[in-house]
Amino acid sequence: MSINMNEFEQQIYAAVYQIPSGSVATYGDIAKLAGYPGYARHVGKVLSSLPKDTQLPWFRIINSQGRISLKGTSLERQMARLREEGILVEPNGKISLKKYRWRELIDLN
């Protein structure tokens, strides 16, 4: 599949905006929801280039093992944002996908 990055980015943004407060999704979930199954790493690349003041709830996206993929201050920022929404985040960045994964995504997997 050839990717038109601008169109791909718009699809990713639209998918991320759908995740409700208090829920998380994986990079793979977002790729599937956007119509690009198998493009999880591309989702990460798109989200990593967002400006710091973005309104997109990027912090609700975690890896398929239920962990935050970021490091350092970005990890701390993501953990804080998730905790503000009532999501239990372990000190190592682990989040229970069983408990917090957006329910609408279960049918995708």
N, CA and C atoms as an extended XYZ file, in Angstrom:
327
Properties=species:S:1:pos:R:3:atomname:S:1:resname:S:1:resid:I:1 pbc="F F F"
N         0.849       -1.172        0.000 N   MET     1
C         0.000        0.000        0.000 CA  MET     1
C         0.896        1.238        0.000 C   MET     1
N         0.670        2.123       -0.900 N   SER     2
C         1.399        3.378       -0.959 CA  SER     2
C         0.689        4.385       -0.054 C   SER     2
N         1.472        5.138        0.688 N   ILE     3
C         0.886        6.090        1.635 CA  ILE     3
C         1.061        7.521        1.139 C   ILE     3
N        -0.043        8.227        1.052 N   ASN     4
C        -0.015        9.673        0.874 CA  ASN     4
C         0.047       10.230        2.289 C   ASN     4
N         1.224       10.751        2.694 N   MET     5
C         1.425       11.129        4.093 CA  MET     5
C         0.424       12.161        4.593 C   MET     5
N         0.072       13.138        3.798 N   ASN     6
C        -0.882       14.133        4.265 CA  ASN     6
C        -2.238       13.488        4.562 C   ASN     6
N        -2.708       12.652        3.658 N   GLU     7
C        -3.973       11.949        3.871 CA  GLU     7
C        -3.860       10.999        5.068 C   GLU     7
N        -2.754       10.285        5.146 N   PHE     8
C        -2.507        9.369        6.253 CA  PHE     8
C        -2.538       10.123        7.587 C   PHE     8
N        -1.830       11.237        7.651 N   GLU     9
C        -1.805       12.032        8.875 CA  GLU     9
C        -3.208       12.464        9.277 C   GLU     9
N        -3.988       12.919        8.326 N   GLN    10
C        -5.353       13.362        8.625 CA  GLN    10
C        -6.205       12.214        9.164 C   GLN    10
N        -6.032       11.024        8.591 N   GLN    11
C        -6.768        9.842        9.068 CA  GLN    11
C        -6.341        9.474       10.492 C   GLN    11
N        -5.047        9.588       10.767 N   ILE    12
C        -4.537        9.294       12.104 CA  ILE    12
C        -5.104       10.291       13.105 C   ILE    12
N        -5.046       11.568       12.781 N   TYR    13
C        -5.578       12.594       13.674 CA  TYR    13
C        -7.059       12.342       13.960 C   TYR    13
N        -7.816       12.035       12.929 N   ALA    14
C        -9.253       11.786       13.095 CA  ALA    14
C        -9.495       10.587       14.014 C   ALA    14
N        -8.698        9.547       13.869 N   ALA    15
C        -8.849        8.352       14.710 CA  ALA    15
C        -8.504        8.673       16.164 C   ALA    15
N        -7.421        9.392       16.385 N   VAL    16
C        -6.995        9.726       17.746 CA  VAL    16
C        -8.036       10.603       18.442 C   VAL    16
N        -8.618       11.536       17.715 N   TYR    17
C        -9.649       12.404       18.300 CA  TYR    17
C       -10.853       11.615       18.808 C   TYR    17
N       -11.094       10.429       18.288 N   GLN    18
C       -12.251        9.634       18.695 CA  GLN    18
C       -12.094        8.964       20.058 C   GLN    18
N       -10.869        8.805       20.524 N   ILE    19
C       -10.634        8.093       21.786 CA  ILE    19
C       -11.158        8.940       22.940 C   ILE    19
N       -12.087        8.378       23.704 N   PRO    20
C       -12.663        9.168       24.801 CA  PRO    20
C       -11.697        9.326       25.972 C   PRO    20
N       -11.919       10.366       26.728 N   SER    21
C       -11.158       10.600       27.945 CA  SER    21
C       -11.275        9.383       28.853 C   SER    21
N       -10.158        8.997       29.483 N   GLY    22
C       -10.158        7.847       30.381 CA  GLY    22
C        -9.921        6.528       29.690 C   GLY    22
N        -9.652        6.562       28.393 N   SER    23
C        -9.382        5.353       27.616 CA  SER    23
C        -8.061        5.492       26.883 C   SER    23
N        -7.485        4.348       26.503 N   VAL    24
C        -6.264        4.335       25.698 CA  VAL    24
C        -6.474        3.457       24.479 C   VAL    24
N        -5.577        3.603       23.521 N   ALA    25
C        -5.550        2.754       22.329 CA  ALA    25
C        -4.080        2.495       22.008 C   ALA    25
N        -3.837        1.456       21.242 N   THR    26
C        -2.464        1.178       20.826 CA  THR    26
C        -2.209        1.835       19.471 C   THR    26
N        -0.936        1.930       19.139 N   TYR    27
C        -0.567        2.465       17.825 CA  TYR    27
C        -1.223        1.619       16.729 C   TYR    27
N        -1.241        0.305       16.927 N   GLY    28
C        -1.869       -0.592       15.960 CA  GLY    28
C        -3.371       -0.380       15.854 C   GLY    28
N        -4.016       -0.133       16.997 N   ASP    29
C        -5.457        0.159       16.987 CA  ASP    29
C        -5.755        1.375       16.119 C   ASP    29
N        -4.947        2.413       16.288 N   ILE    30
C        -5.162        3.646       15.538 CA  ILE    30
C        -4.919        3.409       14.052 C   ILE    30
N        -3.888        2.645       13.728 N   ALA    31
C        -3.614        2.328       12.321 CA  ALA    31
C        -4.810        1.612       11.694 C   ALA    31
N        -5.354        0.624       12.398 N   LYS    32
C        -6.529       -0.105       11.887 CA  LYS    32
C        -7.735        0.806       11.752 C   LYS    32
N        -7.991        1.586       12.782 N   LEU    33
C        -9.141        2.483       12.773 CA  LEU    33
C        -9.052        3.492       11.629 C   LEU    33
N        -7.836        3.903       11.308 N   ALA    34
C        -7.618        4.867       10.225 CA  ALA    34
C        -7.638        4.218        8.844 C   ALA    34
N        -7.713        2.882        8.810 N   GLY    35
C        -7.750        2.184        7.524 CA  GLY    35
C        -6.390        1.744        7.010 C   GLY    35
N        -5.408        1.711        7.905 N   TYR    36
C        -4.044        1.323        7.534 CA  TYR    36
C        -3.516        0.234        8.464 C   TYR    36
N        -4.153       -0.938        8.495 N   PRO    37
C        -3.663       -1.992        9.388 CA  PRO    37
C        -2.208       -2.336        9.080 C   PRO    37
N        -1.445       -2.567       10.140 N   GLY    38
C        -0.039       -2.896        9.967 CA  GLY    38
C         0.888       -1.694        9.927 C   GLY    38
N         0.358       -0.501       10.082 N   TYR    39
C         1.166        0.713        9.994 CA  TYR    39
C         1.356        1.387       11.359 C   TYR    39
N         1.465        0.583       12.410 N   ALA    40
C         1.595        1.120       13.768 CA  ALA    40
C         2.812        2.030       13.914 C   ALA    40
N         3.939        1.632       13.343 N   ARG    41
C         5.146        2.465       13.468 CA  ARG    41
C         4.974        3.809       12.777 C   ARG    41
N         4.231        3.806       11.696 N   HIS    42
C         3.965        5.066       10.996 CA  HIS    42
C         3.106        5.992       11.862 C   HIS    42
N         2.169        5.386       12.601 N   VAL    43
C         1.347        6.176       13.522 CA  VAL    43
C         2.257        6.846       14.548 C   VAL    43
N         3.193        6.090       15.104 N   GLY    44
C         4.128        6.644       16.072 CA  GLY    44
C         4.930        7.787       15.497 C   GLY    44
N         5.345        7.638       14.252 N   LYS    45
C         6.128        8.696       13.588 CA  LYS    45
C         5.299        9.977       13.439 C   LYS    45
N         4.049        9.814       13.023 N   VAL    46
C         3.162       10.971       12.873 CA  VAL    46
C         2.965       11.667       14.219 C   VAL    46
N         2.687       10.890       15.255 N   LEU    47
C         2.425       11.481       16.561 CA  LEU    47
C         3.673       12.117       17.163 C   LEU    47
N         4.838       11.583       16.850 N   SER    48
C         6.074       12.139       17.410 CA  SER    48
C         6.408       13.507       16.816 C   SER    48
N         5.789       13.851       15.705 N   SER    49
C         6.084       15.142       15.076 CA  SER    49
C         5.051       16.222       15.411 C   SER    49
N         4.150       15.926       16.326 N   LEU    50
C         3.146       16.925       16.719 CA  LEU    50
C         3.789       18.070       17.497 C   LEU    50
N         3.262       19.274       17.350 N   PRO    51
C         3.769       20.379       18.176 CA  PRO    51
C         3.383       20.183       19.643 C   PRO    51
N         4.182       20.713       20.552 N   LYS    52
C         3.934       20.535       21.991 CA  LYS    52
C         2.567       21.063       22.431 C   LYS    52
N         2.050       22.074       21.770 N   ASP    53
C         0.788       22.680       22.188 CA  ASP    53
C        -0.432       22.097       21.468 C   ASP    53
N        -0.277       20.933       20.857 N   THR    54
C        -1.389       20.317       20.121 CA  THR    54
C        -2.569       19.992       21.036 C   THR    54
N        -3.752       20.073       20.478 N   GLN    55
C        -4.962       19.686       21.201 CA  GLN    55
C        -5.297       18.211       20.988 C   GLN    55
N        -4.584       17.558       20.099 N   LEU    56
C        -4.799       16.135       19.821 CA  LEU    56
C        -4.437       15.323       21.066 C   LEU    56
N        -5.299       14.432       21.522 N   PRO    57
C        -4.998       13.647       22.726 CA  PRO    57
C        -4.019       12.495       22.458 C   PRO    57
N        -2.837       12.841       21.976 N   TRP    58
C        -1.776       11.892       21.628 CA  TRP    58
C        -1.396       10.999       22.797 C   TRP    58
N        -1.545       11.520       23.997 N   PHE    59
C        -1.102       10.817       25.197 CA  PHE    59
C        -1.930        9.567       25.486 C   PHE    59
N        -3.049        9.405       24.812 N   ARG    60
C        -3.889        8.216       24.991 CA  ARG    60
C        -3.409        7.026       24.169 C   ARG    60
N        -2.325        7.200       23.426 N   ILE    61
C        -1.809        6.120       22.575 CA  ILE    61
C        -0.603        5.489       23.258 C   ILE    61
N        -0.659        4.153       23.397 N   ILE    62
C         0.419        3.394       24.026 CA  ILE    62
C         0.781        2.208       23.134 C   ILE    62
N         1.830        1.486       23.497 N   ASN    63
C         2.227        0.362       22.646 CA  ASN    63
C         1.382       -0.884       22.918 C   ASN    63
N         1.575       -1.898       22.119 N   SER    64
C         0.731       -3.098       22.179 CA  SER    64
C         0.955       -3.927       23.433 C   SER    64
N         2.025       -3.659       24.182 N   GLN    65
C         2.258       -4.337       25.449 CA  GLN    65
C         1.640       -3.573       26.627 C   GLN    65
N         0.944       -2.485       26.321 N   GLY    66
C         0.316       -1.690       27.366 CA  GLY    66
C         1.281       -0.760       28.066 C   GLY    66
N         2.330       -0.371       27.370 N   ARG    67
C         3.342        0.508       27.958 CA  ARG    67
C         3.458        1.819       27.178 C   ARG    67
N         3.869        2.833       27.896 N   ILE    68
C         4.209        4.102       27.265 CA  ILE    68
C         5.558        3.910       26.592 C   ILE    68
N         5.660        4.310       25.351 N   SER    69
C         6.893        4.113       24.580 CA  SER    69
C         7.889        5.257       24.731 C   SER    69
N         7.450        6.369       25.278 N   LEU    70
C         8.312        7.538       25.391 CA  LEU    70
C         9.284        7.401       26.550 C   LEU    70
N        10.287        8.256       26.564 N   LYS    71
C        11.306        8.256       27.615 CA  LYS    71
C        11.435        9.655       28.213 C   LYS    71
N        12.063        9.732       29.374 N   GLY    72
C        12.406       11.006       29.993 CA  GLY    72
C        11.216       11.888       30.327 C   GLY    72
N        11.357       13.175       30.024 N   THR    73
C        10.296       14.126       30.368 CA  THR    73
C         9.024       13.867       29.564 C   THR    73
N         9.158       13.336       28.364 N   SER    74
C         7.965       12.999       27.564 CA  SER    74
C         7.177       11.879       28.233 C   SER    74
N         7.879       10.903       28.804 N   LEU    75
C         7.234        9.820       29.552 CA  LEU    75
C         6.478       10.399       30.734 C   LEU    75
N         7.133       11.260       31.483 N   GLU    76
C         6.501       11.863       32.658 CA  GLU    76
C         5.272       12.682       32.266 C   GLU    76
N         5.377       13.414       31.172 N   ARG    77
C         4.251       14.229       30.698 CA  ARG    77
C         3.070       13.347       30.309 C   ARG    77
N         3.348       12.250       29.588 N   GLN    78
C         2.274       11.358       29.174 CA  GLN    78
C         1.644       10.682       30.390 C   GLN    78
N         2.460       10.243       31.325 N   MET    79
C         1.928        9.619       32.539 CA  MET    79
C         1.013       10.581       33.286 C   MET    79
N         1.443       11.823       33.419 N   ALA    80
C         0.646       12.822       34.132 CA  ALA    80
C        -0.688       13.067       33.446 C   ALA    80
N        -0.668       13.192       32.131 N   ARG    81
C        -1.915       13.440       31.381 CA  ARG    81
C        -2.888       12.275       31.536 C   ARG    81
N        -2.377       11.050       31.468 N   LEU    82
C        -3.243        9.880       31.625 CA  LEU    82
C        -3.808        9.804       33.042 C   LEU    82
N        -2.975       10.070       34.024 N   ARG    83
C        -3.442       10.048       35.418 CA  ARG    83
C        -4.513       11.111       35.658 C   ARG    83
N        -4.389       12.262       35.012 N   GLU    84
C        -5.409       13.315       35.124 CA  GLU    84
C        -6.770       12.814       34.650 C   GLU    84
N        -6.763       11.854       33.737 N   GLU    85
C        -8.011       11.290       33.212 CA  GLU    85
C        -8.469       10.063       33.986 C   GLU    85
N        -7.791        9.762       35.091 N   GLY    86
C        -8.199        8.654       35.946 CA  GLY    86
C        -7.619        7.305       35.558 C   GLY    86
N        -6.640        7.293       34.684 N   ILE    87
C        -6.019        6.042       34.253 CA  ILE    87
C        -4.872        5.710       35.193 C   ILE    87
N        -4.883        4.496       35.732 N   LEU    88
C        -3.819        4.033       36.603 CA  LEU    88
C        -2.599        3.692       35.751 C   LEU    88
N        -1.509        4.398       36.009 N   VAL    89
C        -0.255        4.173       35.293 CA  VAL    89
C         0.777        3.748       36.323 C   VAL    89
N         1.328        2.576       36.130 N   GLU    90
C         2.369        2.108       37.043 CA  GLU    90
C         3.627        2.945       36.859 C   GLU    90
N         4.503        2.993       37.865 N   PRO    91
C         5.727        3.808       37.760 CA  PRO    91
C         6.595        3.481       36.541 C   PRO    91
N         6.508        2.251       36.039 N   ASN    92
C         7.294        1.859       34.862 CA  ASN    92
C         6.592        2.179       33.542 C   ASN    92
N         5.433        2.870       33.612 N   GLY    93
C         4.714        3.258       32.405 CA  GLY    93
C         3.741        2.214       31.896 C   GLY    93
N         3.460        1.186       32.685 N   LYS    94
C         2.534        0.118       32.275 CA  LYS    94
C         1.100        0.528       32.594 C   LYS    94
N         0.200        0.205       31.657 N   ILE    95
C        -1.224        0.502       31.777 CA  ILE    95
C        -1.991       -0.771       31.421 C   ILE    95
N        -3.034       -1.060       32.143 N   SER    96
C        -3.838       -2.250       31.864 CA  SER    96
C        -4.697       -2.033       30.617 C   SER    96
N        -4.334       -2.722       29.538 N   LEU    97
C        -5.158       -2.643       28.325 CA  LEU    97
C        -6.529       -3.257       28.578 C   LEU    97
N        -6.563       -4.302       29.390 N   LYS    98
C        -7.844       -4.954       29.683 CA  LYS    98
C        -8.822       -3.975       30.339 C   LYS    98
N        -8.314       -3.131       31.201 N   LYS    99
C        -9.171       -2.198       31.922 CA  LYS    99
C        -9.424       -0.892       31.164 C   LYS    99
N        -8.396       -0.352       30.477 N   TYR   100
C        -8.494        0.997       29.922 CA  TYR   100
C        -8.574        1.094       28.400 C   TYR   100
N        -8.417       -0.028       27.709 N   ARG   101
C        -8.491        0.048       26.241 CA  ARG   101
C        -9.886        0.473       25.822 C   ARG   101
N        -9.925        1.382       24.890 N   TRP   102
C       -11.192        1.900       24.390 CA  TRP   102
C       -12.038        0.746       23.881 C   TRP   102
N       -13.191        0.585       24.423 N   ARG   103
C       -14.078       -0.563       24.126 CA  ARG   103
C       -14.456       -0.678       22.656 C   ARG   103
N       -14.571        0.439       21.962 N   GLU   104
C       -14.925        0.412       20.543 CA  GLU   104
C       -13.886       -0.319       19.717 C   GLU   104
N       -12.665       -0.430       20.239 N   LEU   105
C       -11.577       -1.044       19.480 CA  LEU   105
C       -11.555       -2.561       19.592 C   LEU   105
N       -12.266       -3.097       20.539 N   ILE   106
C       -12.236       -4.540       20.741 CA  ILE   106
C       -12.681       -5.271       19.477 C   ILE   106
N       -13.658       -4.738       18.771 N   ASP   107
C       -14.143       -5.377       17.540 CA  ASP   107
C       -13.107       -5.338       16.415 C   ASP   107
N       -12.165       -4.399       16.479 N   LEU   108
C       -11.148       -4.289       15.451 CA  LEU   108
C       -10.121       -5.416       15.536 C   LEU   108
N        -9.917       -5.946       16.727 N   ASN   109
C        -8.848       -6.923       16.931 CA  ASN   109
C        -9.285       -8.354       16.768 C   ASN   109
